[in-house]
XYZ file of C-alpha atoms in Angstrom:
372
model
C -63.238 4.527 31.531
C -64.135 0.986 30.986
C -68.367 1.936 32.262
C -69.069 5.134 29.813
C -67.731 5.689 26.345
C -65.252 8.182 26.351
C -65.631 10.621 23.039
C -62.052 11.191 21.520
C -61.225 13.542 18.588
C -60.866 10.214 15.966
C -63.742 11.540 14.382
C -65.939 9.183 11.833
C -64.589 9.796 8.710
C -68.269 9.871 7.271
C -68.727 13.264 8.705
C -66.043 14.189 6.184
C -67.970 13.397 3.178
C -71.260 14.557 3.930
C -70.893 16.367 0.964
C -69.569 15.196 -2.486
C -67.276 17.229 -3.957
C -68.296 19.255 -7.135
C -67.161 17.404 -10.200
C -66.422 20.350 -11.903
C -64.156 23.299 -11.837
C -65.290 26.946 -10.577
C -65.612 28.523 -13.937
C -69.630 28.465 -12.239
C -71.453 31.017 -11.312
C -72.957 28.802 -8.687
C -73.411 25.427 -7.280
C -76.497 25.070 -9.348
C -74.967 26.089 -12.188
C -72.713 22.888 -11.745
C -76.122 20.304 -11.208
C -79.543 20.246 -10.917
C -80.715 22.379 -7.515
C -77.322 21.186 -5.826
C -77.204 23.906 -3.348
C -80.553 22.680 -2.464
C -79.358 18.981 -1.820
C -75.973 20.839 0.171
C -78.189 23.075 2.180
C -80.067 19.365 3.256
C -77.671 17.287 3.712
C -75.802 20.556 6.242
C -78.654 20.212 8.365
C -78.917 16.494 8.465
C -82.142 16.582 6.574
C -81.371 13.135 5.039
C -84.758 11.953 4.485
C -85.295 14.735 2.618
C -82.668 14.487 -0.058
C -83.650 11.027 -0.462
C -87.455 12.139 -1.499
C -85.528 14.906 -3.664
C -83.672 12.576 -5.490
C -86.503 10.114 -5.982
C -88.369 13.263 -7.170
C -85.119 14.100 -9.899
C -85.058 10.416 -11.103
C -88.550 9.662 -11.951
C -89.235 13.259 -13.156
C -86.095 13.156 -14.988
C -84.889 16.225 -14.051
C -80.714 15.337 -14.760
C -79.638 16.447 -17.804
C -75.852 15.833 -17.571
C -74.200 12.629 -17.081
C -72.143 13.711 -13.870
C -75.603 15.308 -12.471
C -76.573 11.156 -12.225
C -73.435 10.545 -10.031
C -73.941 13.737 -8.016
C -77.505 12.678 -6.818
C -76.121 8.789 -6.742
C -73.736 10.469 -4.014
C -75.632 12.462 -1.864
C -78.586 9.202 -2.129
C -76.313 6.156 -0.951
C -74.676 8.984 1.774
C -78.756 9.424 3.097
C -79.044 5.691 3.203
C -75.855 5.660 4.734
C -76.334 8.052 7.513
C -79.492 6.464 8.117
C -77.945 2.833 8.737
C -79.879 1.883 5.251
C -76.763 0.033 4.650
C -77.987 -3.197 2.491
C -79.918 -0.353 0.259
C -76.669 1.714 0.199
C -74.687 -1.173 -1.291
C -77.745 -2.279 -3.676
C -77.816 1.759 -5.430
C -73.525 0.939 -5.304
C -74.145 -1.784 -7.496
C -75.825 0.557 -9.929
C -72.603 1.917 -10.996
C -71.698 -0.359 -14.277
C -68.701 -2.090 -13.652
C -66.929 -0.331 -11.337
C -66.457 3.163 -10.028
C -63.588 4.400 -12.745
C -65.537 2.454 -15.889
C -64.706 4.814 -18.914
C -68.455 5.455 -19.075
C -68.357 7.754 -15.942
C -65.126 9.768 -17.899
C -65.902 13.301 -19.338
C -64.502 12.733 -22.328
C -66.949 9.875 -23.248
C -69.561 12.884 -23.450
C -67.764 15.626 -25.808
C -70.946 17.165 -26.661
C -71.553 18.005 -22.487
C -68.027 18.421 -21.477
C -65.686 19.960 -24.487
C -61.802 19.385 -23.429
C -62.541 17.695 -20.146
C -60.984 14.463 -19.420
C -60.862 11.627 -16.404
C -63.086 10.624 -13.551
C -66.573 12.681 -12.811
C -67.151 10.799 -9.851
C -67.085 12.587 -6.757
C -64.423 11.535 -4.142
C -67.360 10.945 -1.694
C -68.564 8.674 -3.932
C -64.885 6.750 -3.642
C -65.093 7.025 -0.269
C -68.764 5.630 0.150
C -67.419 2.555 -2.349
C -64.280 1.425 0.047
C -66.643 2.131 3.389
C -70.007 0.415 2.723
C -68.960 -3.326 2.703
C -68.104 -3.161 6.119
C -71.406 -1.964 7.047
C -72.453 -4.989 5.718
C -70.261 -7.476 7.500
C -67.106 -7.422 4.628
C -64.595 -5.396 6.928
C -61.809 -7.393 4.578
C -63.194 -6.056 1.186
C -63.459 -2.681 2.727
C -59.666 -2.329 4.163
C -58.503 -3.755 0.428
C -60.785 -1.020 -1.451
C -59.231 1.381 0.903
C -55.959 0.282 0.156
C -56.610 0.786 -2.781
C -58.003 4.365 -3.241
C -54.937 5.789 -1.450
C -52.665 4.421 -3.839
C -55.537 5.979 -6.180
C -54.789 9.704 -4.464
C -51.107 9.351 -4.336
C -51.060 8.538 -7.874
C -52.997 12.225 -8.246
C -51.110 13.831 -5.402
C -47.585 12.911 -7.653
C -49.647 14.188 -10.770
C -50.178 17.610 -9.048
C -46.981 17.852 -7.599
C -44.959 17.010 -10.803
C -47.283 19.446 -12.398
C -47.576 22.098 -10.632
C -43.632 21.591 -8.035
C -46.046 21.106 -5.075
C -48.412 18.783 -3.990
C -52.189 19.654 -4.465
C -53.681 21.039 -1.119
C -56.989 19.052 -1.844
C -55.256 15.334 -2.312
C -53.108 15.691 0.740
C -56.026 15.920 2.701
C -57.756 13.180 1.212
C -54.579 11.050 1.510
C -55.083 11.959 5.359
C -58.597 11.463 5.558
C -58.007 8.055 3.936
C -55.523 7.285 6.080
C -57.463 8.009 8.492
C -60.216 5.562 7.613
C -57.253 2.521 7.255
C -56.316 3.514 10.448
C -59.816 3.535 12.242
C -60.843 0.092 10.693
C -57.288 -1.487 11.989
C -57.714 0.027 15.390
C -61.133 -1.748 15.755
C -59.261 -4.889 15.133
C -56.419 -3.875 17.688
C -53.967 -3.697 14.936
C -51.950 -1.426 16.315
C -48.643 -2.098 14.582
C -50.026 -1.338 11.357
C -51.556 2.103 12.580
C -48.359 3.160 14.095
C -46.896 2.442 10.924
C -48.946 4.441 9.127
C -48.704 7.490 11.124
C -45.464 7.511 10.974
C -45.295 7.363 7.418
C -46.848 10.470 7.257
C -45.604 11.746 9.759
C -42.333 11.645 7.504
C -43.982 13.224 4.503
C -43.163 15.977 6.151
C -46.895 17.885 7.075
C -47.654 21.141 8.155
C -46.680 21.892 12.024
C -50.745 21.726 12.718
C -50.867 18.689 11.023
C -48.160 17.159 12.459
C -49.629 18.039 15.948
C -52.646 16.165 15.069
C -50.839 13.166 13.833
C -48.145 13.365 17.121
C -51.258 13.688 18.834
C -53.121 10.115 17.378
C -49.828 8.841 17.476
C -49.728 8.845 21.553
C -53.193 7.543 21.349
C -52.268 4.547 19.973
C -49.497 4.134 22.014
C -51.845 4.274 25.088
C -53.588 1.528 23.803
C -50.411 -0.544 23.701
C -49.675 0.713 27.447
C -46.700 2.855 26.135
C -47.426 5.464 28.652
C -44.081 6.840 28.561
C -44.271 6.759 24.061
C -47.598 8.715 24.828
C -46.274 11.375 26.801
C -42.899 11.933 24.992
C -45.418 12.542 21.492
C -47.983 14.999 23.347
C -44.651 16.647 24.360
C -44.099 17.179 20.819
C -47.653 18.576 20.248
C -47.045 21.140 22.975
C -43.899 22.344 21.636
C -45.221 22.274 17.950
C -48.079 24.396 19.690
C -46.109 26.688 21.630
C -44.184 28.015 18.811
C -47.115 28.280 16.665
C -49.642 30.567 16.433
C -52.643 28.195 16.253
C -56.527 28.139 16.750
C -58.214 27.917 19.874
C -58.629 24.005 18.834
C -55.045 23.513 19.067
C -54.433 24.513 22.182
C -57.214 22.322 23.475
C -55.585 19.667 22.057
C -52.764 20.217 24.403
C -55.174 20.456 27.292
C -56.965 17.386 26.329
C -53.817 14.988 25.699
C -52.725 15.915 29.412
C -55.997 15.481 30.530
C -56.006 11.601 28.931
C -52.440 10.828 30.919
C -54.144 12.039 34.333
C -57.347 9.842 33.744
C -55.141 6.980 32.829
C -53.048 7.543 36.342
C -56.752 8.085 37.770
C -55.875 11.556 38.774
C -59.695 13.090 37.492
C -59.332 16.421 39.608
C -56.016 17.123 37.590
C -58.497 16.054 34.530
C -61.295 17.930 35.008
C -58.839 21.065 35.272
C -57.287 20.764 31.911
C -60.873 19.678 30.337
C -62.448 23.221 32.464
C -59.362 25.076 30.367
C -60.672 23.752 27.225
C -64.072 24.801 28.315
C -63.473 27.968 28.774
C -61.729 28.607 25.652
C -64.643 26.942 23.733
C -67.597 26.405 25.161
C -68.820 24.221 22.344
C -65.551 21.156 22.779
C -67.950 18.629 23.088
C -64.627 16.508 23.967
C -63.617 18.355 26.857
C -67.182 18.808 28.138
C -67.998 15.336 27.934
C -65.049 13.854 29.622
C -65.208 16.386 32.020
C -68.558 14.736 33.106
C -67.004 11.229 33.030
C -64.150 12.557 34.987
C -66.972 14.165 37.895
C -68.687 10.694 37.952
C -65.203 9.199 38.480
C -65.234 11.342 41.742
C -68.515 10.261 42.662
C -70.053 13.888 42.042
C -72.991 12.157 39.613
C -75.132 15.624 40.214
C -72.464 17.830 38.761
C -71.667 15.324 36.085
C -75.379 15.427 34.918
C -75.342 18.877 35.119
C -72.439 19.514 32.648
C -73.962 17.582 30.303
C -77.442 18.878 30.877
C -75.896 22.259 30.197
C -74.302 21.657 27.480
C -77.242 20.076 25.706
C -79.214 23.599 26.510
C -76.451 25.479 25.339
C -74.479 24.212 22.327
C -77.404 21.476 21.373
C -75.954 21.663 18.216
C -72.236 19.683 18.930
C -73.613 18.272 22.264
C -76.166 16.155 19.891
C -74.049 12.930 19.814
C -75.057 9.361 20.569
C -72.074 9.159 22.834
C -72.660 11.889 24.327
C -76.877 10.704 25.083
C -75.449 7.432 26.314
C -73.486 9.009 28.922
C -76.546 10.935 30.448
C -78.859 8.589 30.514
C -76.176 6.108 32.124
C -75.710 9.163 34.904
C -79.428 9.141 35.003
C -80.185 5.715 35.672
C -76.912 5.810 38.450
C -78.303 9.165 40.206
C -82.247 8.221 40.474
C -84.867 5.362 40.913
C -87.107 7.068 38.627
C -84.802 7.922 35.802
C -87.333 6.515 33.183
C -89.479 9.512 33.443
C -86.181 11.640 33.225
C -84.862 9.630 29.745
C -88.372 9.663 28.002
C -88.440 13.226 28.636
C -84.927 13.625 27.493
C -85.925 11.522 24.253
C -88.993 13.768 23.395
C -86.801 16.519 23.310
C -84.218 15.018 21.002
C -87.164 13.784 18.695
C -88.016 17.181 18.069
C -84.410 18.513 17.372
C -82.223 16.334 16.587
C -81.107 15.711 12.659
C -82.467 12.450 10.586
C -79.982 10.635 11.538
C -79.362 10.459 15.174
C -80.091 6.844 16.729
C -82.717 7.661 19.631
C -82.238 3.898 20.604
C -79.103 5.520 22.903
C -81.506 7.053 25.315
C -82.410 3.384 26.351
C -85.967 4.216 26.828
């Protein structure tokens, strides 16, 4: 695995904010009830039309078409995400900065606005917005700052999680999976680092807070990831055992059960068993034709066997068929390595390839990964 990237279910947390979440409640008729055209700017930013919403909000601004004071945080949002997902990253941070003092300055609280917002009160910033200000100075080159302002926004949703909970006796379904996703995000920027002790220690704090049997498969599930990192092979296998069990008695998605499939399939590549692989990633196949996971380790695992026309072919055919979830840069990378293994004239074959993408892939793909 050390010659192709390898495409796990980690997930960029990014792809979990696409879209800010509506800072108000659903007493609206509709999502443009709640801001200026914002089923417009969702509909966009869904089908990765980023350069688009960054012309719409341009448009908005100068034509001063925002009426409401959250309506300017809104379109802030969905702006610094475009110039995030396009690797506009120094612009990103400079239209951060354009927030007065701060994310959670009383300025950006309903109830400095009565007259808009009768018997509201707190924060109208979107949590993508809190997201985007913990992420963006590592883009940047300030991983530090970023780990500390995520640090700090989950003591930010625990303090609302405890809210909710004392509340209403239970904890809010919306702020446990923002703990999780933020989590997630300390978790991702540690394991870059190879800080694995402080990942393990984090899953297994929530682990212990006690999740839903799906969600404690998933977290069992990154837990024997790590633990493959730290050559715990035996660690890795005992928590996938848990995910099977948890999945066995369960009755789960299709997703779940590929998760099972998958996790086996990682302990045979790691014993370098890819014929024992490619049957649990065909399993997962079969059950969803669109696990983009499976499908492309599947094609690793085929080149591992030296069977480079097969491997091309799985991913050619997934390309034609699900072009949608196939459309990664991981995913491109992996071809066009295949393609410059299996033929002399494999520049033809790439440009070809990157024509195609051109034409259908979303604003923000990188066509650099076709090498052309």
């Amino acid at each position: 695995m050390d010659l192709l990237s390898t495409i796990e279910d980690q997930g960029e947390a990014l792809n979990a904010v696409s879209v800010p979440d509506h800072p108000l409640n659903n007493a609206f008729g509709s999502l443009n009830d709640m801001c200026y055209e914002l089923s417009s700017l969702q509909d966009l930013a869904c089908r990765g039309s980023w350069k688009s919403i960054l012309d719409k909000v341009a448009r908005a601004r100068t034509q001063s078409l925002l009426s409401k004071p959250h309506e300017h945080l809104v379109y802030l949002t969905y702006n610094i995400i475009a110039l995030t997902k396009l690797r506009r990253f120094p612009e990103a941070v400079i239209e951060l900065d354009t927030l007065e003092n701060g994310i959670d300055n009383v300025i950006y609280s309903y109830e400095n606005y009565p007259q808009h917002y009768p018997n509201r009160y707190g924060s109208m910033a979107p949590f993508a917005l809190r997201w985007l200000y913990a992420e963006l100075p590592s883009k940047v080159g300030n991983r530090q700052e970023t780990v500390d302002r995520f640090y700090m926004l989950l003591q930010f949703v625990r303090e609302k999680t405890k809210v909710s909970k004392d509340r209403l006796g239970l904890a809010d379904d919306v702020w446990r999976i923002r703990e999780g996703l933020v989590i997630n995000s300390i978790i991702s920027h540690h394991l870059s680092h190879k800080e694995f002790g402080v990942c393990l220690d984090l899953i297994i704090d929530l682990i212990k807070r006690d999740p839903t049997p799906v969600a404690r498969a998933v977290l069992m599930s990154k837990l024997g990831y790590i633990q493959m990192q730290l050559g715990d092979l035996e660690g890795a296998k005992a928590s996938f055992g848990v995910v099977e069990g948890i999945v066995n008695e369960e009755n789960v998605e299709v997703e779940m059960k590929n998760l099972v499939n998958r996790n086996k399939a990682l302990i045979f590549m790691v014993g370098k068993d890819y014929v024992s692989a490619v049957r649990e990633y065909q399993e997962c196949i079969d059950r969803d034709g669109s696990d983009v996971v499976a499908i492309n380790n599947k094609a690793l695992c085929l080149m591992y066997l030296r069977d480079l026309s097969d491997s091309i072919k799985v991913l050619e055919n997934a390309l034609e068929s699900v072009p949608t979830a196939a459309l990664n840069e991981t995913f491109v990378v992996n071809l066009c390595s295949m393609y410059e293994l299996a033929y002399v004239k494999h520049s033809d074959i790439k440009k070809t390839l990157s024509n195609w993408i051109a034409r259908v892939a979303p604003d923000d793909f990188d066509t650099s990964s076709t090498r052309v």
